[in-house]
Short mmCIF file of C-alpha atoms and ligand atoms in Angstrom, two decimals:
data_model
loop_
_atom_site.label_atom_id
_atom_site.label_comp_id
_atom_site.label_asym_id
_atom_site.label_seq_id
_atom_site.Cartn_x
_atom_site.Cartn_y
_atom_site.Cartn_z
CA MET A 1458 2.95 3.87 17.47
CA ILE A 1459 0.27 5.34 15.45
CA MET A 1460 0.54 8.73 15.62
CA LYS A 1461 4.49 7.80 14.05
CA GLN A 1462 2.75 5.30 11.79
CA ASN A 1463 0.26 8.58 10.85
CA ASN A 1464 3.42 10.97 10.53
CA PHE A 1465 5.30 8.31 7.78
CA THR A 1466 1.52 8.32 5.52
CA LYS A 1467 1.82 12.01 5.30
CA ASN A 1468 5.47 11.74 4.74
CA ILE A 1469 5.77 9.50 2.26
CA ILE A 1470 2.26 9.44 0.01
CA THR A 1471 1.65 12.81 -0.41
CA GLY A 1472 3.72 15.00 1.11
CA ILE A 1473 5.92 16.81 4.37
CA SER A 1474 2.60 19.65 4.59
CA ILE A 1475 -0.88 18.96 4.27
CA ALA A 1476 -2.70 22.11 1.28
CA LEU A 1477 -5.77 22.66 0.82
CA LEU A 1478 -5.78 22.38 -2.73
CA SER A 1479 -8.00 23.86 -5.80
CA ALA A 1480 -8.11 20.81 -7.30
CA VAL A 1481 -6.21 20.38 -10.90
CA THR A 1482 -6.68 18.04 -13.49
CA LEU A 1483 -3.85 16.13 -15.14
CA SER A 1484 -4.62 18.74 -18.39
CA GLY A 1485 -3.96 21.44 -15.69
CA GLN A 1486 -7.21 22.57 -16.15
CA VAL A 1487 -8.97 23.19 -12.20
CA ASN A 1488 -12.59 21.38 -10.96
CA ASP A 1489 -14.41 20.91 -7.56
CA LEU A 1490 -13.50 18.25 -6.81
CA LYS A 1491 -15.01 17.10 -2.81
CA ASN A 1492 -11.41 15.64 -1.78
CA SER A 1493 -9.87 19.19 -1.54
CA ASP A 1494 -8.44 18.14 1.57
CA MET A 1495 -5.97 15.81 -0.45
CA LYS A 1496 -2.05 16.16 0.93
CA LYS A 1497 0.27 17.43 -1.48
CA ILE A 1498 2.68 15.46 -3.62
CA ASP A 1499 6.47 16.15 -2.41
CA THR A 1500 8.28 14.54 -4.96
CA LYS A 1501 11.21 15.74 -3.26
CA GLU A 1502 12.49 13.48 -0.91
CA PHE A 1503 12.91 9.15 -0.30
CA PRO A 1504 10.96 9.18 2.97
CA ALA A 1505 12.04 6.85 5.65
CA LEU A 1506 11.78 2.86 6.28
CA PRO A 1507 9.65 3.10 9.76
CA TYR A 1508 11.58 -0.17 11.53
CA ALA A 1509 14.89 -1.41 10.78
CA TYR A 1510 15.47 -3.73 8.34
CA ASP A 1511 15.36 -6.80 10.37
CA ALA A 1512 12.50 -5.52 12.76
CA LEU A 1513 10.78 -7.83 11.09
CA GLU A 1514 12.59 -11.35 11.21
CA PRO A 1515 12.10 -14.02 10.81
CA TYR A 1516 9.63 -13.67 8.94
CA LEU A 1517 10.83 -11.20 6.41
CA ASP A 1518 14.63 -11.11 6.81
CA ALA A 1519 16.56 -8.29 6.46
CA ARG A 1520 18.30 -8.77 3.34
CA THR A 1521 15.42 -8.86 1.75
CA MET A 1522 14.24 -5.85 3.58
CA GLU A 1523 17.08 -3.58 2.35
CA ILE A 1524 17.30 -4.74 -1.29
CA HIS A 1525 13.52 -4.33 -1.33
CA TYR A 1526 13.20 -0.64 -0.56
CA ASP A 1527 16.67 0.53 -1.22
CA ARG A 1528 16.29 -0.73 -4.53
CA HIS A 1529 12.80 -1.66 -6.03
CA HIS A 1530 11.04 1.04 -3.53
CA ARG A 1531 14.11 3.75 -4.49
CA ALA A 1532 13.46 3.78 -8.16
CA TYR A 1533 10.04 3.56 -8.63
CA PHE A 1534 10.11 6.85 -6.73
CA ASN A 1535 13.13 8.36 -8.57
CA ASN A 1536 11.36 7.24 -11.93
CA PHE A 1537 8.01 8.52 -10.56
CA VAL A 1538 9.34 11.74 -9.85
CA ASN A 1539 11.19 11.85 -13.00
CA ALA A 1540 7.45 11.03 -14.26
CA VAL A 1541 5.88 13.72 -13.22
CA LYS A 1542 8.80 16.37 -13.04
CA GLY A 1543 7.00 19.31 -14.75
CA THR A 1544 3.89 18.70 -15.28
CA ALA A 1545 0.36 19.22 -13.62
CA MET A 1546 0.94 16.15 -11.90
CA GLU A 1547 3.57 17.50 -9.60
CA ASN A 1548 1.42 18.94 -7.55
CA THR A 1549 -1.60 16.91 -8.01
CA PRO A 1550 -2.05 14.30 -5.00
CA VAL A 1551 -1.42 10.98 -5.58
CA GLU A 1552 -5.00 9.78 -5.15
CA GLN A 1553 -6.54 12.50 -8.44
CA ILE A 1554 -3.57 10.73 -10.43
CA PHE A 1555 -4.57 7.31 -9.97
CA ALA A 1556 -8.43 8.04 -10.63
CA GLU A 1557 -7.16 9.59 -13.65
CA VAL A 1558 -3.80 7.34 -14.34
CA SER A 1559 -5.61 5.86 -17.47
CA LYS A 1560 -4.79 9.21 -18.93
CA THR A 1561 -1.20 9.46 -17.64
CA GLY A 1562 0.54 6.42 -19.37
CA GLU A 1563 2.45 4.06 -17.96
CA ALA A 1564 5.61 5.99 -16.69
CA VAL A 1565 2.83 7.06 -13.99
CA ARG A 1566 1.09 4.53 -13.62
CA ASN A 1567 3.92 2.37 -13.22
CA ASN A 1568 6.03 3.81 -11.06
CA GLY A 1569 3.12 6.13 -8.70
CA GLY A 1570 1.31 2.60 -8.06
CA GLY A 1571 5.24 0.72 -7.31
CA TYR A 1572 6.17 4.37 -4.95
CA TYR A 1573 2.61 4.02 -3.34
CA ASN A 1574 1.79 0.66 -2.68
CA HIS A 1575 4.93 0.31 -0.95
CA VAL A 1576 4.37 2.71 0.99
CA ILE A 1577 0.91 1.09 1.69
CA TYR A 1578 2.89 -2.72 2.54
CA TRP A 1579 6.26 -1.22 4.91
CA GLU A 1580 3.74 0.90 7.05
CA ASN A 1581 0.92 -1.88 7.24
CA MET A 1582 4.19 -4.92 8.98
CA GLY A 1583 5.99 -3.86 12.22
CA ASN A 1584 7.03 -5.89 15.16
CA LYS A 1585 4.74 -5.26 18.17
CA PRO A 1586 1.47 -7.07 19.29
CA SER A 1587 -1.69 -5.40 17.66
CA LYS A 1588 -4.68 -6.87 17.05
CA PRO A 1589 -8.26 -5.41 14.58
CA SER A 1590 -10.15 -2.98 16.60
CA ASP A 1591 -13.51 -4.54 17.72
CA GLU A 1592 -15.59 -2.11 14.55
CA LEU A 1593 -13.24 -4.00 12.14
CA THR A 1594 -13.36 -7.17 14.00
CA ALA A 1595 -17.13 -6.47 13.10
CA ALA A 1596 -17.24 -5.85 10.13
CA ILE A 1597 -14.70 -8.17 8.65
CA GLU A 1598 -17.00 -10.87 10.49
CA LYS A 1599 -20.13 -9.50 8.28
CA ALA A 1600 -18.36 -9.23 5.32
CA PHE A 1601 -15.99 -12.66 5.73
CA GLY A 1602 -18.16 -14.75 8.10
CA SER A 1603 -15.32 -14.86 10.56
CA PHE A 1604 -11.85 -13.53 10.93
CA ASP A 1605 -10.40 -17.14 10.32
CA LYS A 1606 -12.72 -16.93 6.55
CA PHE A 1607 -11.15 -14.03 5.44
CA ARG A 1608 -7.47 -14.48 6.25
CA GLU A 1609 -8.08 -17.49 4.32
CA THR A 1610 -9.82 -15.02 1.01
CA PHE A 1611 -7.05 -12.59 1.99
CA SER A 1612 -4.49 -15.76 1.40
CA ASN A 1613 -5.95 -17.11 -1.70
CA ALA A 1614 -6.33 -13.34 -2.83
CA ALA A 1615 -2.36 -13.86 -2.85
CA LYS A 1616 -1.24 -17.10 -3.65
CA THR A 1617 -2.70 -16.68 -6.83
CA ARG A 1618 -2.27 -13.54 -8.02
CA PHE A 1619 -0.71 -14.90 -11.36
CA GLY A 1620 2.85 -12.96 -12.02
CA SER A 1621 3.75 -10.02 -10.22
CA GLY A 1622 1.37 -7.99 -8.14
CA TRP A 1623 -0.78 -6.81 -4.97
CA ALA A 1624 -3.38 -8.52 -2.80
CA TRP A 1625 -5.53 -5.94 -0.56
CA LEU A 1626 -8.16 -5.87 1.86
CA TYR A 1627 -10.38 -2.40 0.72
CA LEU A 1628 -12.77 -0.89 1.41
CA THR A 1629 -15.20 -0.54 -0.97
CA PRO A 1630 -17.18 3.27 -2.57
CA ASP A 1631 -20.20 1.94 -0.81
CA LYS A 1632 -18.83 1.59 2.96
CA ASN A 1633 -18.02 -2.06 2.90
CA LEU A 1634 -14.74 -4.65 3.35
CA ALA A 1635 -13.80 -6.70 0.24
CA VAL A 1636 -11.02 -8.84 -0.92
CA GLY A 1637 -9.24 -8.77 -4.47
CA SER A 1638 -6.02 -8.79 -6.12
CA THR A 1639 -3.95 -6.19 -8.51
CA PRO A 1640 -1.47 -7.36 -11.28
CA ASN A 1641 1.43 -5.40 -11.13
CA GLN A 1642 2.11 -2.29 -9.59
CA ASP A 1643 -1.51 -1.15 -9.86
CA ASN A 1644 -3.79 -0.84 -6.68
CA PRO A 1645 -7.82 0.00 -6.27
CA LEU A 1646 -7.95 3.71 -6.52
CA MET A 1647 -6.77 3.38 -9.82
CA ASP A 1648 -9.20 3.79 -12.86
CA VAL A 1649 -7.78 1.07 -14.28
CA SER A 1650 -8.84 -1.18 -11.99
CA PRO A 1651 -11.50 -4.09 -11.61
CA ILE A 1652 -11.38 -3.61 -8.15
CA LYS A 1653 -12.07 -0.31 -6.69
CA GLY A 1654 -11.43 1.41 -3.12
CA THR A 1655 -9.44 2.16 -0.26
CA PRO A 1656 -6.64 0.15 0.92
CA LEU A 1657 -6.68 -0.49 4.59
CA LEU A 1658 -4.54 -4.07 4.36
CA THR A 1659 -1.53 -5.55 1.48
CA ILE A 1660 0.64 -7.37 0.72
CA ASP A 1661 3.38 -7.46 -2.52
CA VAL A 1662 3.23 -10.03 -4.04
CA TRP A 1663 6.62 -9.60 -5.90
CA GLU A 1664 8.81 -12.11 -5.98
CA HIS A 1665 11.39 -9.75 -4.87
CA ALA A 1666 9.34 -9.07 -1.77
CA TYR A 1667 10.15 -13.49 -0.87
CA TYR A 1668 12.47 -14.89 -3.06
CA LEU A 1669 16.22 -15.05 -1.14
CA LYS A 1670 14.29 -16.43 1.96
CA TYR A 1671 11.42 -18.39 0.16
CA GLN A 1672 12.82 -18.90 -3.08
CA ASN A 1673 9.50 -20.17 -5.36
CA LYS A 1674 7.20 -20.88 -1.87
CA ARG A 1675 4.82 -17.94 -2.46
CA PRO A 1676 2.65 -19.78 0.23
CA ASP A 1677 4.66 -19.74 2.97
CA TYR A 1678 5.88 -15.82 2.45
CA VAL A 1679 1.85 -15.62 2.61
CA GLU A 1680 1.46 -16.96 5.71
CA ALA A 1681 4.64 -15.57 7.72
CA PHE A 1682 3.21 -12.13 7.16
CA TRP A 1683 0.86 -12.52 9.82
CA ASN A 1684 2.48 -13.19 12.21
CA VAL A 1685 3.86 -8.95 11.14
CA VAL A 1686 0.20 -7.30 10.57
CA ASN A 1687 0.33 -4.20 12.13
CA TRP A 1688 -3.31 -3.90 13.20
CA ASP A 1689 -3.40 -0.43 14.45
CA VAL A 1690 -2.49 1.36 11.17
CA VAL A 1691 -5.40 -1.07 9.75
CA ASN A 1692 -7.51 -0.07 12.14
CA GLU A 1693 -6.60 3.79 11.77
CA ARG A 1694 -7.07 3.65 7.77
CA TYR A 1695 -10.57 1.64 8.19
CA LYS A 1696 -11.60 4.40 11.42
CA GLU A 1697 -10.47 7.26 8.40
CA ALA A 1698 -11.85 4.94 5.56
CA LEU A 1699 -15.41 5.43 6.83
CA LYS A 1700 -15.07 9.41 7.07
FE1 FE2 B 2454 8.10 -4.70 -3.66
#
């Protein structure tokens, strides 16, 4: 399952092949970024959802999943592809684009974020039993006091994000766990974001993520989300982020 999810990540976020890149700045100049093993973006194929539309029933209904994935996410992907086509960004790892997204314009920021964030979201959900690893549990307890407190903090971040956006559990650059939220399609990898780090777990709180089933009751959707978190993926992200 984990391997399947990892493959999904590679295909969706950054491409079929893992390419060692000479890091190219958005202006086309070569620099010596340490993250030379970032994966190359594949902007040629919209990746598959890692489960059926009804897999997360009854918590997330199939109709919502279909519209969300096949219309909203696909549109972000297509618009992102068009925004980077013919520029140096076409061959730049998406994480690197986000690190300088303030220079790229709104189309790349909004559609690149919309493309990437939904991948993280689909992937950190599933319908198989899972739980936080011992390592992640210990880190959560250290950062938040208890798992319940973490869950409450994350849920509150999701419930109180004004308008549209995302809530995140992320690993800060100094390797601590933190929770926060971002507006619109921003994420913690972006230089424009006040919260910065590596995404570990996210929830989409745009109305399109829940309105058909939950209408205006975002808190009910947020509570339902906990039933479909794929901790195997979150555990793996945490392990990778610590390296
Ligand atoms: Fe969404």
